[in-house]
Short mmCIF file of C-alpha atoms and ligand atoms in Angstrom, two decimals:
data_model
loop_
_atom_site.label_atom_id
_atom_site.label_comp_id
_atom_site.label_asym_id
_atom_site.label_seq_id
_atom_site.Cartn_x
_atom_site.Cartn_y
_atom_site.Cartn_z
CA MET A 348 0.00 0.00 0.00
CA PRO A 349 1.31 3.44 -0.77
CA PRO A 350 2.11 5.73 2.15
CA GLY A 351 -0.74 8.04 2.95
CA CYS A 352 -3.29 5.45 1.98
CA CYS A 353 -4.40 4.93 5.52
CA SER A 354 -4.95 8.52 6.40
CA PHE A 355 -6.89 8.80 3.18
CA TRP A 356 -9.07 5.86 4.16
CA ALA A 357 -9.33 7.14 7.69
CA LEU A 358 -11.17 10.12 6.32
CA TRP A 359 -13.78 7.68 5.20
CA LEU A 360 -14.42 5.73 8.30
CA PRO A 361 -17.62 7.46 9.36
CA LEU A 362 -19.15 7.44 5.93
CA MET A 363 -21.82 5.04 4.90
CA LEU A 364 -22.86 5.64 1.45
CA ALA A 365 -25.17 5.06 -1.33
CA VAL A 366 -24.32 6.69 -4.58
CA ALA A 367 -26.83 6.95 -7.33
CA ALA A 368 -28.28 9.22 -9.93
CA ALA A 369 -31.01 11.55 -8.85
CA LYS A 370 -33.82 10.09 -10.88
CA GLU A 371 -33.72 6.87 -8.92
CA HIS A 372 -35.87 7.71 -5.96
CA GLY A 373 -38.90 5.76 -5.14
CA GLU A 374 -39.39 3.21 -7.90
CA ALA A 375 -39.25 -0.46 -6.96
CA CYS A 376 -37.08 -2.56 -9.28
CA SER A 377 -38.53 -5.67 -10.82
CA ALA A 378 -37.83 -8.97 -9.06
CA ARG A 379 -34.54 -10.65 -9.98
CA LYS A 380 -32.83 -13.87 -9.05
CA CYS A 381 -29.50 -14.23 -7.30
CA GLY A 382 -28.56 -17.91 -7.15
CA ASN A 383 -31.78 -19.64 -6.15
CA THR A 384 -33.16 -16.70 -4.22
CA THR A 385 -35.69 -14.30 -5.70
CA ILE A 386 -34.92 -10.75 -4.67
CA SER A 387 -38.03 -8.59 -4.77
CA HIS A 388 -39.54 -5.67 -2.90
CA PRO A 389 -38.62 -4.49 -0.30
CA PHE A 390 -35.24 -6.08 -1.17
CA TRP A 391 -33.46 -4.93 -4.29
CA LEU A 392 -30.37 -5.58 -6.37
CA PRO A 393 -28.72 -2.46 -7.75
CA VAL A 394 -28.53 -2.05 -11.51
CA TRP A 395 -25.05 -0.58 -11.90
CA ASP A 396 -25.16 0.13 -15.61
CA THR A 397 -28.05 2.54 -15.16
CA GLY A 398 -26.92 3.74 -11.75
CA ARG A 399 -30.38 3.09 -10.44
CA SER A 400 -31.20 2.30 -6.85
CA CYS A 401 -34.64 1.02 -6.08
CA GLY A 402 -35.32 1.14 -2.42
CA SER A 403 -34.26 1.70 1.11
CA PRO A 404 -30.47 1.25 1.53
CA GLU A 405 -31.03 -1.22 4.35
CA PHE A 406 -32.72 -3.61 1.92
CA GLU A 407 -30.01 -3.51 -0.71
CA VAL A 408 -28.74 -6.94 -1.70
CA SER A 409 -25.40 -7.56 -3.38
CA CYS A 410 -25.13 -10.64 -5.59
CA ARG A 411 -21.65 -12.14 -5.06
CA ASP A 412 -19.61 -15.22 -5.93
CA ASN A 413 -20.35 -15.01 -9.62
CA GLY A 414 -24.00 -14.23 -9.12
CA THR A 415 -24.78 -17.10 -6.77
CA THR A 416 -24.76 -15.63 -3.27
CA PRO A 417 -27.07 -12.83 -2.14
CA ILE A 418 -25.61 -10.66 0.62
CA LEU A 419 -27.62 -8.24 2.71
CA LEU A 420 -25.19 -5.39 3.16
CA ASN A 421 -27.33 -3.69 5.77
CA SER A 422 -25.95 -0.22 5.29
CA GLY A 423 -26.50 1.02 8.81
CA ALA A 424 -24.13 -1.56 10.14
CA ILE A 425 -20.60 -2.30 11.26
CA SER A 426 -20.33 -5.55 9.42
CA LEU A 427 -19.56 -7.57 6.35
CA GLY A 428 -23.28 -8.12 6.05
CA PHE A 429 -25.30 -11.30 6.06
CA VAL A 430 -25.47 -14.13 3.52
CA ILE A 431 -29.13 -14.65 2.62
CA ILE A 432 -30.10 -18.33 2.61
CA ASN A 433 -33.79 -17.74 2.02
CA ILE A 434 -36.40 -14.99 2.15
CA PHE A 435 -39.92 -15.75 3.36
CA TYR A 436 -41.79 -12.80 1.91
CA GLU A 437 -45.18 -13.64 3.39
CA GLU A 438 -43.80 -14.09 6.87
CA HIS A 439 -41.58 -11.01 6.58
CA SER A 440 -38.62 -13.07 7.68
CA LEU A 441 -35.32 -14.18 6.26
CA HIS A 442 -32.76 -16.84 7.06
CA VAL A 443 -29.26 -15.39 7.13
CA VAL A 444 -25.68 -16.20 8.13
CA ASP A 445 -23.43 -13.58 9.72
CA ARG A 446 -20.46 -13.16 7.36
CA GLY A 447 -18.24 -11.65 10.06
CA LYS A 448 -18.67 -14.75 12.23
CA LEU A 449 -18.09 -17.03 9.22
CA GLU A 450 -14.85 -15.21 8.56
CA LEU A 451 -13.86 -15.66 12.18
CA LEU A 452 -14.66 -19.36 11.91
CA HIS A 453 -12.65 -19.89 8.76
CA ALA A 454 -9.70 -17.58 9.45
CA SER A 455 -6.46 -19.30 10.42
CA SER A 456 -6.10 -16.72 13.18
CA SER A 457 -8.58 -14.40 14.86
CA CYS A 458 -5.96 -11.68 15.41
CA GLY A 459 -7.42 -8.32 14.54
CA LEU A 460 -10.86 -9.70 13.69
CA PRO A 461 -13.60 -7.95 15.64
CA MET A 462 -16.31 -9.90 17.40
CA TRP A 463 -19.53 -7.93 17.67
CA ASN A 464 -22.95 -8.61 19.14
CA THR A 465 -25.16 -9.34 16.16
CA SER A 466 -27.75 -6.83 17.37
CA VAL A 467 -25.10 -4.10 17.21
CA LYS A 468 -24.56 -4.89 13.53
CA LEU A 469 -28.21 -4.29 12.77
CA GLY A 470 -28.13 -0.92 14.46
CA PRO A 471 -30.62 0.65 16.83
CA ARG A 472 -33.02 1.99 14.21
CA SER A 473 -33.00 -0.98 11.92
CA TRP A 474 -36.01 -2.20 9.94
CA PHE A 475 -34.67 -5.65 10.81
CA ARG A 476 -35.08 -7.45 14.09
CA ILE A 477 -33.63 -10.70 15.36
CA ALA A 478 -36.56 -13.15 15.48
CA PRO A 479 -37.61 -14.29 18.97
CA VAL A 480 -37.42 -17.92 17.83
CA ASN A 481 -33.60 -17.78 17.87
CA MET A 482 -31.40 -19.06 20.67
CA ASN A 483 -28.26 -17.47 22.07
CA LEU A 484 -24.72 -18.51 21.43
CA ILE A 485 -22.29 -16.47 23.50
CA LEU A 486 -18.70 -16.15 22.40
CA TYR A 487 -16.00 -15.06 24.84
CA ASN A 488 -12.69 -13.70 23.63
CA CYS A 489 -10.33 -14.24 26.55
CA THR A 490 -6.67 -13.73 27.25
CA LYS A 491 -4.91 -17.03 27.81
CA ALA A 492 -4.90 -16.70 31.61
CA ALA A 493 -8.48 -15.45 31.79
CA GLY A 494 -9.56 -18.30 29.50
CA ALA A 495 -8.11 -20.96 31.81
CA ALA A 496 -9.82 -19.34 34.80
CA ALA A 497 -13.16 -19.04 33.00
CA LEU A 498 -13.01 -22.66 31.85
CA ALA A 499 -12.38 -23.86 35.41
CA GLN A 500 -15.22 -21.75 36.75
CA ASP A 501 -17.89 -22.28 34.07
CA ARG A 502 -18.39 -25.88 33.03
CA GLU A 503 -20.70 -24.93 30.19
CA LEU A 504 -17.90 -23.14 28.36
CA VAL A 505 -16.56 -24.92 25.30
CA GLN A 506 -13.15 -24.17 23.89
CA THR A 507 -13.22 -23.33 20.18
CA ARG A 508 -10.39 -23.42 17.69
CA MET A 509 -10.70 -19.66 17.12
CA ARG A 510 -7.65 -17.98 18.61
CA CYS A 511 -5.08 -15.26 18.16
CA GLY A 512 -1.75 -17.02 18.66
CA ASP A 513 -0.86 -17.22 22.32
CA GLU A 514 -2.64 -13.96 22.98
CA SER A 515 -6.30 -14.88 23.13
CA GLU A 516 -8.73 -17.72 22.65
CA VAL A 517 -12.46 -17.82 21.98
CA PHE A 518 -14.90 -19.88 24.06
CA ALA A 519 -18.53 -20.61 23.31
CA ARG A 520 -21.51 -21.14 25.56
CA ALA A 521 -25.22 -21.80 24.94
CA GLY A 522 -27.44 -19.15 26.46
CA GLY A 523 -31.18 -19.86 26.28
CA ARG A 524 -33.79 -18.11 24.16
CA TYR A 525 -32.68 -14.94 22.46
CA TYR A 526 -34.90 -12.37 24.15
CA GLU A 527 -35.50 -14.29 27.35
CA THR A 528 -31.94 -14.39 28.59
CA THR A 529 -30.38 -11.58 30.51
CA ASP A 530 -27.83 -13.65 32.38
CA TYR A 531 -24.94 -14.56 30.13
CA GLY A 532 -23.29 -16.84 32.65
CA GLY A 533 -21.69 -13.86 34.30
CA GLY A 534 -19.09 -11.81 32.53
CA HIS A 535 -15.77 -13.57 32.71
CA GLU A 536 -13.02 -11.26 33.78
CA GLY A 537 -10.47 -10.71 31.06
CA CYS A 538 -12.94 -11.84 28.40
CA ASP A 539 -15.00 -9.84 25.89
CA ALA A 540 -18.43 -11.34 25.27
CA ALA A 541 -20.41 -11.25 22.04
CA VAL A 542 -23.96 -12.53 21.82
CA MET A 543 -25.18 -14.04 18.57
CA PRO A 544 -28.47 -15.67 17.59
CA VAL A 545 -28.48 -19.27 16.35
CA LEU A 546 -31.30 -21.59 15.34
CA GLY A 547 -30.48 -24.60 17.51
CA THR A 548 -32.57 -27.75 17.18
CA TRP A 549 -36.33 -27.90 16.72
CA ALA A 550 -36.57 -28.59 20.43
CA GLY A 551 -34.80 -25.32 21.13
CA GLU A 552 -31.58 -26.95 22.23
CA VAL A 553 -28.14 -25.54 21.64
CA ASN A 554 -25.00 -27.55 22.26
CA ALA A 555 -22.09 -25.11 22.21
CA SER A 556 -19.78 -27.96 21.09
CA ASP A 557 -21.52 -27.63 17.72
CA TYR A 558 -20.51 -23.98 17.45
CA GLU A 559 -19.21 -24.36 13.89
CA ARG A 560 -22.45 -25.81 12.59
CA LEU A 561 -24.52 -23.37 14.66
CA ILE A 562 -22.67 -20.36 13.21
CA SER A 563 -22.82 -21.73 9.63
CA ASP A 564 -26.52 -22.60 9.93
CA GLY A 565 -27.41 -18.98 10.64
CA PHE A 566 -30.53 -17.55 12.19
CA LEU A 567 -33.77 -15.75 11.40
CA LEU A 568 -34.36 -12.06 11.01
CA THR A 569 -37.73 -10.41 10.60
CA TRP A 570 -38.37 -7.09 8.92
CA GLN A 571 -40.82 -4.25 8.95
CA SER A 572 -41.62 -2.87 5.52
CA PRO A 573 -40.15 0.54 4.94
CA PRO A 574 -42.68 3.07 3.64
CA THR A 575 -42.91 2.83 -0.14
CA GLY A 576 -42.64 5.84 -2.38
CA ASN A 577 -40.18 8.42 -1.26
CA PHE A 578 -37.04 6.77 0.04
CA THR A 579 -35.14 10.03 0.23
CA ARG A 580 -37.21 11.26 3.11
CA GLN A 581 -36.84 8.09 5.10
CA ILE A 582 -33.09 7.87 4.58
CA LYS A 583 -32.67 11.42 5.79
CA SER A 584 -34.13 10.58 9.15
CA SER A 585 -31.40 8.11 10.12
CA PHE A 586 -28.44 9.40 8.14
CA HIS A 587 -26.82 12.74 7.55
CA GLN A 588 -27.07 13.30 3.87
CA ARG A 589 -24.54 14.97 1.61
CA SER A 590 -25.04 15.44 -2.08
CA TRP A 591 -23.04 16.89 -4.93
CA GLN A 592 -23.10 17.28 -8.66
CA THR A 593 -21.19 14.78 -10.80
CA ARG A 594 -20.76 14.52 -14.53
CA THR A 595 -23.61 12.05 -14.76
CA GLY A 596 -26.03 13.67 -12.39
CA ARG A 597 -26.43 14.22 -8.74
CA ALA A 598 -24.80 11.85 -6.28
CA PHE A 599 -25.69 11.31 -2.67
CA ALA A 600 -23.77 10.05 0.32
CA TRP A 601 -25.35 9.19 3.58
CA ILE A 602 -23.22 9.47 6.64
CA SER A 603 -24.38 6.95 9.15
CA LEU A 604 -24.84 7.98 12.73
CA ILE A 605 -23.17 4.70 13.62
CA ARG A 606 -19.49 4.28 12.85
CA PRO A 607 -18.86 1.57 10.33
CA SER A 608 -15.63 -0.37 10.62
CA TYR A 609 -12.82 0.00 8.14
CA GLN A 610 -13.71 -3.42 6.80
CA SER A 611 -17.29 -2.70 5.96
CA TRP A 612 -16.39 0.61 4.41
CA HIS A 613 -13.70 -1.05 2.36
CA SER A 614 -16.10 -3.70 1.13
CA LEU A 615 -18.59 -1.04 0.14
CA ILE A 616 -15.97 0.69 -1.92
CA GLU A 617 -15.01 -2.52 -3.65
CA ASP A 618 -18.57 -3.44 -4.17
CA LYS A 619 -19.72 -0.34 -5.81
CA ALA A 620 -16.55 0.44 -7.72
CA ILE A 621 -16.73 4.04 -6.70
CA ASP A 622 -14.83 6.45 -8.85
CA PRO A 623 -12.00 7.78 -6.65
CA LYS A 624 -12.69 11.24 -8.02
CA SER A 625 -16.18 11.24 -6.62
CA SER A 626 -14.68 9.87 -3.39
CA LEU A 627 -12.52 12.95 -3.21
CA VAL A 628 -15.54 15.12 -3.69
CA MET A 629 -17.08 13.33 -0.79
CA ALA A 630 -14.04 13.94 1.39
CA ASN A 631 -14.35 17.62 0.66
CA GLN A 632 -17.96 17.58 1.61
CA ARG A 633 -17.17 16.59 5.17
C1 NAG B 738 -29.98 -24.09 -6.29
O1 NAG B 738 -30.84 -25.20 -6.09
C2 NAG B 738 -30.34 -26.42 -6.64
C3 NAG B 738 -31.43 -27.47 -6.49
O2 NAG B 738 -32.01 -27.42 -5.22
C4 NAG B 738 -29.05 -26.79 -5.92
O3 NAG B 738 -28.53 -27.98 -6.46
C5 NAG B 738 -28.04 -25.68 -6.10
O4 NAG B 738 -26.88 -25.95 -5.36
C6 NAG B 738 -28.63 -24.36 -5.62
N1 NAG B 738 -27.70 -23.29 -5.96
C7 NAG B 738 -27.33 -22.36 -5.09
C8 NAG B 738 -26.39 -21.33 -5.61
O5 NAG B 738 -27.74 -22.32 -3.94
C1 NAG B 739 -18.90 -17.58 -13.51
O1 NAG B 739 -19.98 -18.05 -14.30
C2 NAG B 739 -19.67 -18.15 -15.68
C3 NAG B 739 -20.95 -18.53 -16.42
O2 NAG B 739 -21.67 -19.54 -15.75
C4 NAG B 739 -18.56 -19.17 -15.88
O3 NAG B 739 -18.22 -19.26 -17.25
C5 NAG B 739 -17.33 -18.72 -15.08
O4 NAG B 739 -16.31 -19.69 -15.17
C6 NAG B 739 -17.71 -18.51 -13.62
N1 NAG B 739 -16.58 -17.93 -12.92
C7 NAG B 739 -16.19 -18.35 -11.72
C8 NAG B 739 -15.03 -17.65 -11.13
O5 NAG B 739 -16.77 -19.25 -11.12
C1 NAG B 740 -9.60 -11.17 20.83
O1 NAG B 740 -8.77 -10.24 21.49
C2 NAG B 740 -7.50 -10.10 20.90
C3 NAG B 740 -6.65 -9.23 21.80
O2 NAG B 740 -7.39 -8.12 22.26
C4 NAG B 740 -7.67 -9.51 19.52
O3 NAG B 740 -6.44 -9.34 18.88
C5 NAG B 740 -8.54 -10.45 18.69
O4 NAG B 740 -8.79 -9.87 17.42
C6 NAG B 740 -9.83 -10.71 19.39
N1 NAG B 740 -10.54 -11.73 18.67
C7 NAG B 740 -11.82 -11.66 18.46
C8 NAG B 740 -12.38 -12.78 17.71
O5 NAG B 740 -12.50 -10.74 18.86
C1 NAG B 741 -23.10 -7.46 23.88
O1 NAG B 741 -24.23 -7.85 24.59
C2 NAG B 741 -23.99 -8.11 25.97
C3 NAG B 741 -25.26 -8.64 26.56
O2 NAG B 741 -26.34 -7.83 26.25
C4 NAG B 741 -23.52 -6.83 26.64
O3 NAG B 741 -23.23 -7.11 27.98
C5 NAG B 741 -22.28 -6.34 25.92
O4 NAG B 741 -21.87 -5.11 26.45
C6 NAG B 741 -22.55 -6.17 24.44
N1 NAG B 741 -21.32 -5.83 23.78
C7 NAG B 741 -21.26 -4.89 22.84
C8 NAG B 741 -19.92 -4.66 22.22
O5 NAG B 741 -22.25 -4.25 22.49
C1 NAG B 742 -22.77 -31.73 23.21
O1 NAG B 742 -22.04 -32.36 22.18
C2 NAG B 742 -20.89 -33.05 22.65
C3 NAG B 742 -20.10 -33.50 21.45
O2 NAG B 742 -20.93 -33.91 20.41
C4 NAG B 742 -21.32 -34.19 23.56
O3 NAG B 742 -20.18 -34.86 24.05
C5 NAG B 742 -22.11 -33.60 24.73
O4 NAG B 742 -22.61 -34.64 25.54
C6 NAG B 742 -23.27 -32.74 24.22
N1 NAG B 742 -23.85 -32.07 25.37
C7 NAG B 742 -25.14 -32.11 25.63
C8 NAG B 742 -25.60 -31.35 26.83
O5 NAG B 742 -25.93 -32.74 24.94
C1 NAG B 743 -39.07 13.04 -1.77
O1 NAG B 743 -38.86 13.80 -0.58
C2 NAG B 743 -37.90 14.85 -0.76
C3 NAG B 743 -37.64 15.46 0.60
O2 NAG B 743 -38.80 15.61 1.33
C4 NAG B 743 -38.45 15.85 -1.81
O3 NAG B 743 -37.50 16.86 -1.99
C5 NAG B 743 -38.65 15.10 -3.11
O4 NAG B 743 -39.25 15.98 -4.06
C6 NAG B 743 -39.60 13.89 -2.91
N1 NAG B 743 -39.65 13.10 -4.13
C7 NAG B 743 -40.76 12.59 -4.60
C8 NAG B 743 -40.64 11.79 -5.86
O5 NAG B 743 -41.84 12.74 -4.05
#
């Protein structure tokens, strides 16, 4: 990386953005397929060649892996988004897998990977809500010494293979129904806890030893429909908006009130192939 890159990117950290031509507002795009999943209102896939966006930014879906994997980017969030396994339009619910946790699971080392509560990723004003049917899986990131102490003290803790060298290790623990649990087995000193929803068995059982399968199997989200029609108005309520003139029309950036991580910002940039020139314009707008 060239020197100066990081301060340049640092400028960007608090920006969440959606760039599009001005004419876009309000029209729903027609339903399209991504892999086996039909993406239709309120979800939408951007049409990059026309620069059209067709809905609320929180419902934007990115079709990855050569057009086979739909990802809910969830623009108000500090995350890599969620892989969509299925959308149940009538029930207003969707089955998703947390990409950040998958990355943690598959990384050879957890050094530098953040571990967030899933609810934090959705943000406080989200149209999405973790479904009450989910169970809790609690992950503890502990220093080596704290981990040994926690393991001796809490027999429900399971050691995982997620670790950062000799520095820290991650433990898992089952924690009852998602909204019914307030006791997370006591905080363990020297450990950071992150709560994530998992589906568990039909009987509502979670065995933390199965943490890999539980994380990969995902969980259910429900959604509230955003108002149809004028998306501009709704976006303005939860984001600071900036707009500027470009060669092709008017572009908009929404600065989230929540700080996105470097990672999610970076993936947004990659995703949308933003012209660095318009990025500079955005930096000047701040
Ligand atoms: C789509 O469904 C078919 C048949 O159920 C399955 O074989 C295939 O793997 C699925 N593709 C994706 C991308 O999920
Ligand atoms: C993507 O899909 C196209 C068409 O099905 C195929 O020719 C190409 O090899 C695929 N690329 C990758 C990286 O899978
Ligand atoms: C656990 O903590 C260590 C040290 O603070 C950090 O480097 C690592 O990224 C953390 N891992 C996770 C999964 O949060
Ligand atoms: C995650 O949730 C637990 C339980 O509600 C809470 O104690 C903890 O502070 C949360 N952590 C973050 C980073 O929000
Ligand atoms: C959880 O799974 C492990 C390994 O499969 C098994 O040894 C253990 O008995 C299970 N625990 C419960 C409470 O079922
Ligand atoms: C949407 O709302 C904005 C702000 O209130 C307004 O300026 C714009 O004209 C509206 N657009 C439509 C299509 O109603």
